[in-house]
Amino acid sequence: MSKNIVIHDYDISRSKRNKVNGHESFVLWFTGLSGSGKSTIANKVEEELFYKGISTYALDGDNIRSGINKGLGFSKEDRLENLRRISEVGKLFVDAGIVTIAAFVSPLISDREQVKKILGKEDLIEIFIDTSLEECEKRDVKGLYKKARAGEIKNFTGIDAPYEAPKDPEIHIQTETTEVDQAVQLIINYLEETHRI
Ligand SMILES: Nc1ncnc2c1ncn2[C@@H]1O[C@H](COP(=O)(O)OS(=O)(=O)O)[C@@H](OP(=O)(O)O)[C@H]1O
Ligand SMILES: Nc1ncnc2c1ncn2[C@@H]1O[C@H](COP(=O)(O)OP(=O)(O)O)[C@@H](O)[C@H]1O
């Protein structure tokens, strides 16, 4: 803690907010290669939760890398800082009583260890969107793999930057054998079975 910074406790606590909202707050953290299906599945999971009356918010590349993290690139250091700030923002949302959905490549085990350290194991549900590089490249939703192969983008995850698969995620989805709707149902089932919702 910096010198001369004194934390002020507010009376409206997270547990009061959770009680009023009628549900817990936590982060669903999606990790996987670009094009693996993180945003597609995260978006539908949010929709499903939202229409169940749950307060949700999705943090995704668009609202983060063009806003709070404008100026950060894709070096190992910048990714770590990107994910550190996202985790801190996620922590605020959880404190605000919101089920927070985060969809980021988050490629390294050490990146995700930092996320876990900031959010705390209890408030984090890690979801590995497991799609082979071959399939992501075939999808090439944004045409970025083509550019990376042509050398027009450097440090592209899966091409010339590493992706380290999670060893023990709470939820593991293989999109080449699981349809989007099935993936969403697996996540909702997990949340119900673990009494998160
Ligand atoms: N070099 C490189 N490597 C990986 N991805 C790249 C890169 N350059 C741009 N993009 C686009 O940025 C999205 C990934 O941003 P993230 O913030 O999720 O990345 S990270 O977690 O900090 O590694 C990723 O979005 P998604 O496709 O939604 O995953 C890409 O579209
Ligand atoms: N089973 C599946 N799960 C998720 N996405 C799938 C699946 N099958 C095909 N797709 C397609 O793959 C693409 C994934 O893109 P996107 O969700 O933007 O990935 P990411 O956010 O990981 O970069 C979408 O065009 C989606 O329709």
PDB file of C-alpha atoms and ligand atoms in Angstrom:
ATOM      1  CA  MET A   1       0.000   0.000   0.000  1.00  0.00           C
ATOM      2  CA  SER A   2       1.362   3.454  -0.906  1.00  0.00           C
ATOM      3  CA  LYS A   3       2.258   5.856   1.866  1.00  0.00           C
ATOM      4  CA  ASN A   4      -0.563   8.147   3.039  1.00  0.00           C
ATOM      5  CA  ILE A   5      -3.289   6.019   1.458  1.00  0.00           C
ATOM      6  CA  VAL A   6      -5.934   5.057   3.991  1.00  0.00           C
ATOM      7  CA  ILE A   7      -8.719   2.681   3.006  1.00  0.00           C
ATOM      8  CA  HIS A   8     -12.214   3.889   3.866  1.00  0.00           C
ATOM      9  CA  ASP A   9     -14.769   1.168   4.481  1.00  0.00           C
ATOM     10  CA  TYR A  10     -18.205   1.844   2.984  1.00  0.00           C
ATOM     11  CA  ASP A  11     -21.311   0.530   4.704  1.00  0.00           C
ATOM     12  CA  ILE A  12     -22.804  -0.994   1.592  1.00  0.00           C
ATOM     13  CA  SER A  13     -20.727  -4.137   1.317  1.00  0.00           C
ATOM     14  CA  ARG A  14     -20.495  -6.775  -1.342  1.00  0.00           C
ATOM     15  CA  SER A  15     -22.501  -9.205   0.769  1.00  0.00           C
ATOM     16  CA  LYS A  16     -25.300  -6.625   1.154  1.00  0.00           C
ATOM     17  CA  ARG A  17     -25.331  -6.116  -2.606  1.00  0.00           C
ATOM     18  CA  ASN A  18     -25.366  -9.883  -3.218  1.00  0.00           C
ATOM     19  CA  LYS A  19     -28.261 -10.248  -0.813  1.00  0.00           C
ATOM     20  CA  VAL A  20     -30.308  -7.545  -2.530  1.00  0.00           C
ATOM     21  CA  ASN A  21     -29.431  -8.908  -5.986  1.00  0.00           C
ATOM     22  CA  GLY A  22     -30.268 -12.429  -4.894  1.00  0.00           C
ATOM     23  CA  HIS A  23     -27.100 -13.958  -6.313  1.00  0.00           C
ATOM     24  CA  GLU A  24     -23.363 -14.239  -5.730  1.00  0.00           C
ATOM     25  CA  SER A  25     -20.841 -12.279  -7.730  1.00  0.00           C
ATOM     26  CA  PHE A  26     -17.786 -13.817  -9.388  1.00  0.00           C
ATOM     27  CA  VAL A  27     -15.793 -13.787 -12.625  1.00  0.00           C
ATOM     28  CA  LEU A  28     -16.172 -16.206 -15.498  1.00  0.00           C
ATOM     29  CA  TRP A  29     -12.769 -16.055 -17.164  1.00  0.00           C
ATOM     30  CA  PHE A  30     -12.587 -17.364 -20.727  1.00  0.00           C
ATOM     31  CA  THR A  31      -9.130 -18.195 -22.106  1.00  0.00           C
ATOM     32  CA  GLY A  32      -8.211 -19.566 -25.512  1.00  0.00           C
ATOM     33  CA  LEU A  33      -6.644 -18.775 -28.848  1.00  0.00           C
ATOM     34  CA  SER A  34      -7.922 -15.962 -31.033  1.00  0.00           C
ATOM     35  CA  GLY A  35     -10.902 -17.366 -32.907  1.00  0.00           C
ATOM     36  CA  SER A  36     -11.358 -20.237 -30.465  1.00  0.00           C
ATOM     37  CA  GLY A  37     -14.892 -19.063 -29.621  1.00  0.00           C
ATOM     38  CA  LYS A  38     -14.428 -17.120 -26.371  1.00  0.00           C
ATOM     39  CA  SER A  39     -16.564 -14.118 -27.348  1.00  0.00           C
ATOM     40  CA  THR A  40     -19.239 -16.174 -29.084  1.00  0.00           C
ATOM     41  CA  ILE A  41     -19.761 -18.417 -26.058  1.00  0.00           C
ATOM     42  CA  ALA A  42     -19.251 -15.643 -23.469  1.00  0.00           C
ATOM     43  CA  ASN A  43     -21.852 -13.483 -25.212  1.00  0.00           C
ATOM     44  CA  LYS A  44     -24.476 -16.245 -25.112  1.00  0.00           C
ATOM     45  CA  VAL A  45     -23.676 -17.151 -21.522  1.00  0.00           C
ATOM     46  CA  GLU A  46     -24.193 -13.516 -20.554  1.00  0.00           C
ATOM     47  CA  GLU A  47     -27.506 -13.421 -22.405  1.00  0.00           C
ATOM     48  CA  GLU A  48     -28.657 -16.576 -20.651  1.00  0.00           C
ATOM     49  CA  LEU A  49     -27.715 -15.200 -17.209  1.00  0.00           C
ATOM     50  CA  PHE A  50     -29.094 -11.730 -17.908  1.00  0.00           C
ATOM     51  CA  TYR A  51     -32.521 -13.087 -18.826  1.00  0.00           C
ATOM     52  CA  LYS A  52     -32.516 -15.121 -15.622  1.00  0.00           C
ATOM     53  CA  GLY A  53     -32.435 -11.750 -13.848  1.00  0.00           C
ATOM     54  CA  ILE A  54     -28.743 -11.861 -12.942  1.00  0.00           C
ATOM     55  CA  SER A  55     -26.674  -8.664 -13.039  1.00  0.00           C
ATOM     56  CA  THR A  56     -23.895  -9.220 -15.532  1.00  0.00           C
ATOM     57  CA  TYR A  57     -21.221  -7.294 -17.359  1.00  0.00           C
ATOM     58  CA  ALA A  58     -18.837  -8.458 -20.060  1.00  0.00           C
ATOM     59  CA  LEU A  59     -15.279  -7.262 -20.309  1.00  0.00           C
ATOM     60  CA  ASP A  60     -13.963  -7.961 -23.782  1.00  0.00           C
ATOM     61  CA  GLY A  61     -11.227  -6.748 -26.105  1.00  0.00           C
ATOM     62  CA  ASP A  62     -13.333  -3.978 -27.591  1.00  0.00           C
ATOM     63  CA  ASN A  63     -14.204  -2.170 -24.372  1.00  0.00           C
ATOM     64  CA  ILE A  64     -10.798  -2.763 -22.815  1.00  0.00           C
ATOM     65  CA  ARG A  65      -8.100  -2.485 -25.456  1.00  0.00           C
ATOM     66  CA  SER A  66      -9.724   0.585 -27.024  1.00  0.00           C
ATOM     67  CA  GLY A  67     -10.370   2.187 -23.623  1.00  0.00           C
ATOM     68  CA  ILE A  68      -8.580   1.678 -20.340  1.00  0.00           C
ATOM     69  CA  ASN A  69      -5.799  -0.338 -21.993  1.00  0.00           C
ATOM     70  CA  LYS A  70      -5.371   1.782 -25.106  1.00  0.00           C
ATOM     71  CA  GLY A  71      -1.669   1.945 -25.772  1.00  0.00           C
ATOM     72  CA  LEU A  72      -0.842  -1.574 -24.631  1.00  0.00           C
ATOM     73  CA  GLY A  73       0.389  -3.994 -27.277  1.00  0.00           C
ATOM     74  CA  PHE A  74       1.076  -7.712 -27.392  1.00  0.00           C
ATOM     75  CA  SER A  75       4.555  -8.079 -25.921  1.00  0.00           C
ATOM     76  CA  LYS A  76       4.799 -10.445 -22.942  1.00  0.00           C
ATOM     77  CA  GLU A  77       5.005  -7.427 -20.606  1.00  0.00           C
ATOM     78  CA  ASP A  78       2.069  -5.563 -22.176  1.00  0.00           C
ATOM     79  CA  ARG A  79      -0.154  -8.637 -22.069  1.00  0.00           C
ATOM     80  CA  LEU A  80       0.658  -9.121 -18.397  1.00  0.00           C
ATOM     81  CA  GLU A  81      -0.213  -5.475 -17.681  1.00  0.00           C
ATOM     82  CA  ASN A  82      -3.363  -5.741 -19.827  1.00  0.00           C
ATOM     83  CA  LEU A  83      -4.500  -8.732 -17.792  1.00  0.00           C
ATOM     84  CA  ARG A  84      -3.489  -7.167 -14.473  1.00  0.00           C
ATOM     85  CA  ARG A  85      -5.683  -4.127 -15.114  1.00  0.00           C
ATOM     86  CA  ILE A  86      -8.568  -6.285 -16.360  1.00  0.00           C
ATOM     87  CA  SER A  87      -8.323  -8.390 -13.194  1.00  0.00           C
ATOM     88  CA  GLU A  88      -8.398  -5.261 -11.020  1.00  0.00           C
ATOM     89  CA  VAL A  89     -11.439  -3.975 -12.929  1.00  0.00           C
ATOM     90  CA  GLY A  90     -13.031  -7.405 -12.582  1.00  0.00           C
ATOM     91  CA  LYS A  91     -12.422  -7.268  -8.852  1.00  0.00           C
ATOM     92  CA  LEU A  92     -14.314  -3.964  -8.638  1.00  0.00           C
ATOM     93  CA  PHE A  93     -17.218  -5.410 -10.599  1.00  0.00           C
ATOM     94  CA  VAL A  94     -17.344  -8.430  -8.292  1.00  0.00           C
ATOM     95  CA  ASP A  95     -17.352  -6.082  -5.329  1.00  0.00           C
ATOM     96  CA  ALA A  96     -20.231  -4.243  -7.022  1.00  0.00           C
ATOM     97  CA  GLY A  97     -22.198  -7.514  -6.994  1.00  0.00           C
ATOM     98  CA  ILE A  98     -21.964  -8.280 -10.687  1.00  0.00           C
ATOM     99  CA  VAL A  99     -21.333 -11.574 -12.453  1.00  0.00           C
ATOM    100  CA  THR A 100     -18.432 -10.527 -14.622  1.00  0.00           C
ATOM    101  CA  ILE A 101     -17.554 -12.173 -17.870  1.00  0.00           C
ATOM    102  CA  ALA A 102     -13.980 -11.777 -19.094  1.00  0.00           C
ATOM    103  CA  ALA A 103     -12.891 -13.117 -22.476  1.00  0.00           C
ATOM    104  CA  PHE A 104      -9.185 -12.696 -23.130  1.00  0.00           C
ATOM    105  CA  VAL A 105      -6.544 -14.829 -24.802  1.00  0.00           C
ATOM    106  CA  SER A 106      -4.559 -14.735 -21.517  1.00  0.00           C
ATOM    107  CA  PRO A 107      -1.974 -17.043 -23.049  1.00  0.00           C
ATOM    108  CA  LEU A 108       0.499 -17.872 -20.308  1.00  0.00           C
ATOM    109  CA  ILE A 109       0.110 -19.874 -17.130  1.00  0.00           C
ATOM    110  CA  SER A 110       1.881 -17.020 -15.343  1.00  0.00           C
ATOM    111  CA  ASP A 111      -0.632 -14.504 -16.799  1.00  0.00           C
ATOM    112  CA  ARG A 112      -3.491 -16.539 -15.383  1.00  0.00           C
ATOM    113  CA  GLU A 113      -1.718 -17.073 -12.065  1.00  0.00           C
ATOM    114  CA  GLN A 114      -1.668 -13.294 -11.705  1.00  0.00           C
ATOM    115  CA  VAL A 115      -5.392 -13.143 -12.498  1.00  0.00           C
ATOM    116  CA  LYS A 116      -6.039 -15.756  -9.807  1.00  0.00           C
ATOM    117  CA  LYS A 117      -3.890 -13.885  -7.314  1.00  0.00           C
ATOM    118  CA  ILE A 118      -5.767 -10.609  -7.867  1.00  0.00           C
ATOM    119  CA  LEU A 119      -9.294 -12.036  -7.962  1.00  0.00           C
ATOM    120  CA  GLY A 120      -8.831 -14.862  -5.480  1.00  0.00           C
ATOM    121  CA  LYS A 121      -9.513 -18.512  -6.309  1.00  0.00           C
ATOM    122  CA  GLU A 122     -13.038 -18.379  -4.826  1.00  0.00           C
ATOM    123  CA  ASP A 123     -14.201 -15.612  -7.134  1.00  0.00           C
ATOM    124  CA  LEU A 124     -12.736 -17.016 -10.326  1.00  0.00           C
ATOM    125  CA  ILE A 125     -14.104 -19.663 -12.643  1.00  0.00           C
ATOM    126  CA  GLU A 126     -11.650 -20.452 -15.396  1.00  0.00           C
ATOM    127  CA  ILE A 127     -13.118 -21.660 -18.676  1.00  0.00           C
ATOM    128  CA  PHE A 128     -10.758 -23.065 -21.268  1.00  0.00           C
ATOM    129  CA  ILE A 129     -12.108 -22.662 -24.785  1.00  0.00           C
ATOM    130  CA  ASP A 130     -10.090 -25.364 -26.404  1.00  0.00           C
ATOM    131  CA  THR A 131      -9.880 -25.131 -30.181  1.00  0.00           C
ATOM    132  CA  SER A 132      -6.905 -26.323 -32.201  1.00  0.00           C
ATOM    133  CA  LEU A 133      -4.723 -23.779 -33.917  1.00  0.00           C
ATOM    134  CA  GLU A 134      -5.565 -25.492 -37.190  1.00  0.00           C
ATOM    135  CA  GLU A 135      -9.308 -24.876 -36.653  1.00  0.00           C
ATOM    136  CA  CYS A 136      -8.804 -21.264 -35.454  1.00  0.00           C
ATOM    137  CA  GLU A 137      -6.720 -20.611 -38.520  1.00  0.00           C
ATOM    138  CA  LYS A 138      -9.363 -22.165 -40.734  1.00  0.00           C
ATOM    139  CA  ARG A 139     -12.023 -19.932 -39.123  1.00  0.00           C
ATOM    140  CA  ASP A 140      -9.751 -16.872 -39.262  1.00  0.00           C
ATOM    141  CA  VAL A 141     -12.698 -14.680 -38.237  1.00  0.00           C
ATOM    142  CA  LYS A 142     -10.740 -11.421 -38.421  1.00  0.00           C
ATOM    143  CA  GLY A 143      -8.152 -12.365 -41.053  1.00  0.00           C
ATOM    144  CA  LEU A 144      -5.400 -12.001 -38.436  1.00  0.00           C
ATOM    145  CA  TYR A 145      -3.875 -15.480 -38.843  1.00  0.00           C
ATOM    146  CA  LYS A 146      -3.334 -14.781 -42.531  1.00  0.00           C
ATOM    147  CA  LYS A 147      -1.571 -11.547 -41.640  1.00  0.00           C
ATOM    148  CA  ALA A 148       0.474 -13.262 -38.919  1.00  0.00           C
ATOM    149  CA  ARG A 149       1.565 -16.002 -41.343  1.00  0.00           C
ATOM    150  CA  ALA A 150       2.568 -13.299 -43.812  1.00  0.00           C
ATOM    151  CA  GLY A 151       4.673 -11.670 -41.087  1.00  0.00           C
ATOM    152  CA  GLU A 152       2.489  -8.558 -41.038  1.00  0.00           C
ATOM    153  CA  ILE A 153       1.615  -9.080 -37.335  1.00  0.00           C
ATOM    154  CA  LYS A 154       4.349 -10.040 -34.890  1.00  0.00           C
ATOM    155  CA  ASN A 155       3.933 -11.947 -31.598  1.00  0.00           C
ATOM    156  CA  PHE A 156       0.662 -13.479 -32.705  1.00  0.00           C
ATOM    157  CA  THR A 157      -0.533 -16.100 -30.229  1.00  0.00           C
ATOM    158  CA  GLY A 158      -0.219 -19.592 -31.691  1.00  0.00           C
ATOM    159  CA  ILE A 159       2.009 -18.444 -34.542  1.00  0.00           C
ATOM    160  CA  ASP A 160       5.070 -16.733 -33.101  1.00  0.00           C
ATOM    161  CA  ALA A 161       3.934 -16.280 -29.501  1.00  0.00           C
ATOM    162  CA  PRO A 162       3.041 -19.119 -27.126  1.00  0.00           C
ATOM    163  CA  TYR A 163      -0.294 -20.312 -25.779  1.00  0.00           C
ATOM    164  CA  GLU A 164      -0.032 -22.478 -22.660  1.00  0.00           C
ATOM    165  CA  ALA A 165      -3.195 -24.495 -22.096  1.00  0.00           C
ATOM    166  CA  PRO A 166      -4.665 -24.423 -18.569  1.00  0.00           C
ATOM    167  CA  LYS A 167      -3.902 -27.624 -16.670  1.00  0.00           C
ATOM    168  CA  ASP A 168      -6.905 -27.659 -14.380  1.00  0.00           C
ATOM    169  CA  PRO A 169      -9.651 -25.273 -15.531  1.00  0.00           C
ATOM    170  CA  GLU A 170     -13.034 -25.424 -13.815  1.00  0.00           C
ATOM    171  CA  ILE A 171     -14.659 -25.880 -17.229  1.00  0.00           C
ATOM    172  CA  HIS A 172     -13.060 -27.275 -20.386  1.00  0.00           C
ATOM    173  CA  ILE A 173     -14.874 -26.891 -23.702  1.00  0.00           C
ATOM    174  CA  GLN A 174     -13.666 -28.408 -26.948  1.00  0.00           C
ATOM    175  CA  THR A 175     -15.458 -26.431 -29.617  1.00  0.00           C
ATOM    176  CA  GLU A 176     -14.658 -28.830 -32.420  1.00  0.00           C
ATOM    177  CA  THR A 177     -16.935 -31.412 -30.821  1.00  0.00           C
ATOM    178  CA  THR A 178     -19.281 -29.119 -28.832  1.00  0.00           C
ATOM    179  CA  GLU A 179     -21.835 -26.790 -30.443  1.00  0.00           C
ATOM    180  CA  VAL A 180     -22.168 -23.234 -29.111  1.00  0.00           C
ATOM    181  CA  ASP A 181     -25.527 -23.932 -27.429  1.00  0.00           C
ATOM    182  CA  GLN A 182     -24.156 -27.089 -25.779  1.00  0.00           C
ATOM    183  CA  ALA A 183     -21.144 -25.134 -24.523  1.00  0.00           C
ATOM    184  CA  VAL A 184     -23.437 -22.501 -23.012  1.00  0.00           C
ATOM    185  CA  GLN A 185     -25.512 -25.209 -21.340  1.00  0.00           C
ATOM    186  CA  LEU A 186     -22.380 -26.858 -19.883  1.00  0.00           C
ATOM    187  CA  ILE A 187     -21.427 -23.549 -18.278  1.00  0.00           C
ATOM    188  CA  ILE A 188     -24.918 -22.856 -16.940  1.00  0.00           C
ATOM    189  CA  ASN A 189     -25.096 -26.429 -15.575  1.00  0.00           C
ATOM    190  CA  TYR A 190     -21.768 -25.952 -13.816  1.00  0.00           C
ATOM    191  CA  LEU A 191     -22.991 -22.725 -12.203  1.00  0.00           C
ATOM    192  CA  GLU A 192     -26.204 -24.370 -11.044  1.00  0.00           C
ATOM    193  CA  GLU A 193     -24.509 -27.533  -9.768  1.00  0.00           C
ATOM    194  CA  THR A 194     -21.950 -25.531  -7.803  1.00  0.00           C
ATOM    195  CA  HIS A 195     -24.778 -23.293  -6.440  1.00  0.00           C
ATOM    196  CA  ARG A 196     -23.218 -20.153  -7.922  1.00  0.00           C
ATOM    197  CA  ILE A 197     -26.601 -19.254  -9.416  1.00  0.00           C
TER     198      ILE A 197
HETATM  199  N1  LIG B   1      -0.343 -10.451 -31.521  1.00  0.00           N
HETATM  200  C1  LIG B   1      -1.586 -10.790 -31.182  1.00  0.00           C
HETATM  201  N2  LIG B   1      -1.809 -11.941 -30.505  1.00  0.00           N
HETATM  202  C2  LIG B   1      -3.073 -12.260 -30.152  1.00  0.00           C
HETATM  203  N3  LIG B   1      -4.171 -11.533 -30.461  1.00  0.00           N
HETATM  204  C3  LIG B   1      -3.984 -10.372 -31.144  1.00  0.00           C
HETATM  205  C4  LIG B   1      -2.691  -9.959 -31.528  1.00  0.00           C
HETATM  206  N4  LIG B   1      -2.803  -8.783 -32.195  1.00  0.00           N
HETATM  207  C5  LIG B   1      -4.106  -8.468 -32.212  1.00  0.00           C
HETATM  208  N5  LIG B   1      -4.823  -9.415 -31.582  1.00  0.00           N
HETATM  209  C6  LIG B   1      -6.276  -9.310 -31.373  1.00  0.00           C
HETATM  210  O1  LIG B   1      -6.412  -8.934 -30.003  1.00  0.00           O
HETATM  211  C7  LIG B   1      -7.201  -9.861 -29.279  1.00  0.00           C
HETATM  212  C8  LIG B   1      -6.458 -10.410 -28.052  1.00  0.00           C
HETATM  213  O2  LIG B   1      -6.401  -9.452 -27.055  1.00  0.00           O
HETATM  214  P1  LIG B   1      -6.354  -9.896 -25.543  1.00  0.00           P
HETATM  215  O3  LIG B   1      -6.420  -8.650 -24.746  1.00  0.00           O
HETATM  216  O4  LIG B   1      -7.385 -10.928 -25.313  1.00  0.00           O
HETATM  217  O5  LIG B   1      -4.904 -10.577 -25.472  1.00  0.00           O
HETATM  218  S1  LIG B   1      -4.035 -10.957 -24.203  1.00  0.00           S
HETATM  219  O6  LIG B   1      -4.910 -11.652 -23.238  1.00  0.00           O
HETATM  220  O7  LIG B   1      -3.484  -9.731 -23.625  1.00  0.00           O
HETATM  221  O8  LIG B   1      -2.972 -11.856 -24.711  1.00  0.00           O
HETATM  222  C9  LIG B   1      -7.538 -11.002 -30.218  1.00  0.00           C
HETATM  223  O9  LIG B   1      -8.941 -11.072 -30.118  1.00  0.00           O
HETATM  224  P2  LIG B   1      -9.748 -12.435 -30.067  1.00  0.00           P
HETATM  225  O10 LIG B   1      -9.705 -12.904 -31.482  1.00  0.00           O
HETATM  226  O11 LIG B   1     -11.110 -12.007 -29.630  1.00  0.00           O
HETATM  227  O12 LIG B   1      -9.102 -13.378 -29.107  1.00  0.00           O
HETATM  228  C10 LIG B   1      -7.065 -10.565 -31.586  1.00  0.00           C
HETATM  229  O13 LIG B   1      -8.151 -10.222 -32.379  1.00  0.00           O
HETATM  230  N1  LIG B   2     -18.583 -24.676 -31.147  1.00  0.00           N
HETATM  231  C1  LIG B   2     -18.245 -23.390 -31.324  1.00  0.00           C
HETATM  232  N2  LIG B   2     -18.054 -22.575 -30.263  1.00  0.00           N
HETATM  233  C2  LIG B   2     -17.707 -21.279 -30.445  1.00  0.00           C
HETATM  234  N3  LIG B   2     -17.525 -20.702 -31.656  1.00  0.00           N
HETATM  235  C3  LIG B   2     -17.693 -21.481 -32.751  1.00  0.00           C
HETATM  236  C4  LIG B   2     -18.047 -22.848 -32.634  1.00  0.00           C
HETATM  237  N4  LIG B   2     -18.131 -23.372 -33.865  1.00  0.00           N
HETATM  238  C5  LIG B   2     -17.860 -22.378 -34.728  1.00  0.00           C
HETATM  239  N5  LIG B   2     -17.608 -21.220 -34.083  1.00  0.00           N
HETATM  240  C6  LIG B   2     -17.284 -19.948 -34.730  1.00  0.00           C
HETATM  241  O1  LIG B   2     -15.936 -19.616 -34.410  1.00  0.00           O
HETATM  242  C7  LIG B   2     -15.793 -18.209 -34.364  1.00  0.00           C
HETATM  243  C8  LIG B   2     -15.179 -17.830 -33.009  1.00  0.00           C
HETATM  244  O2  LIG B   2     -14.931 -16.447 -32.975  1.00  0.00           O
HETATM  245  P1  LIG B   2     -14.886 -15.620 -31.646  1.00  0.00           P
HETATM  246  O3  LIG B   2     -15.998 -15.995 -30.752  1.00  0.00           O
HETATM  247  O4  LIG B   2     -14.743 -14.175 -32.030  1.00  0.00           O
HETATM  248  O5  LIG B   2     -13.515 -16.167 -31.010  1.00  0.00           O
HETATM  249  P2  LIG B   2     -12.554 -15.462 -29.945  1.00  0.00           P
HETATM  250  O6  LIG B   2     -13.381 -14.523 -29.125  1.00  0.00           O
HETATM  251  O7  LIG B   2     -11.998 -16.600 -29.153  1.00  0.00           O
HETATM  252  O8  LIG B   2     -11.518 -14.763 -30.769  1.00  0.00           O
HETATM  253  C9  LIG B   2     -17.165 -17.600 -34.563  1.00  0.00           C
HETATM  254  O9  LIG B   2     -17.292 -17.235 -35.917  1.00  0.00           O
HETATM  255  C10 LIG B   2     -18.099 -18.761 -34.243  1.00  0.00           C
HETATM  256  O10 LIG B   2     -19.324 -18.680 -34.922  1.00  0.00           O
END
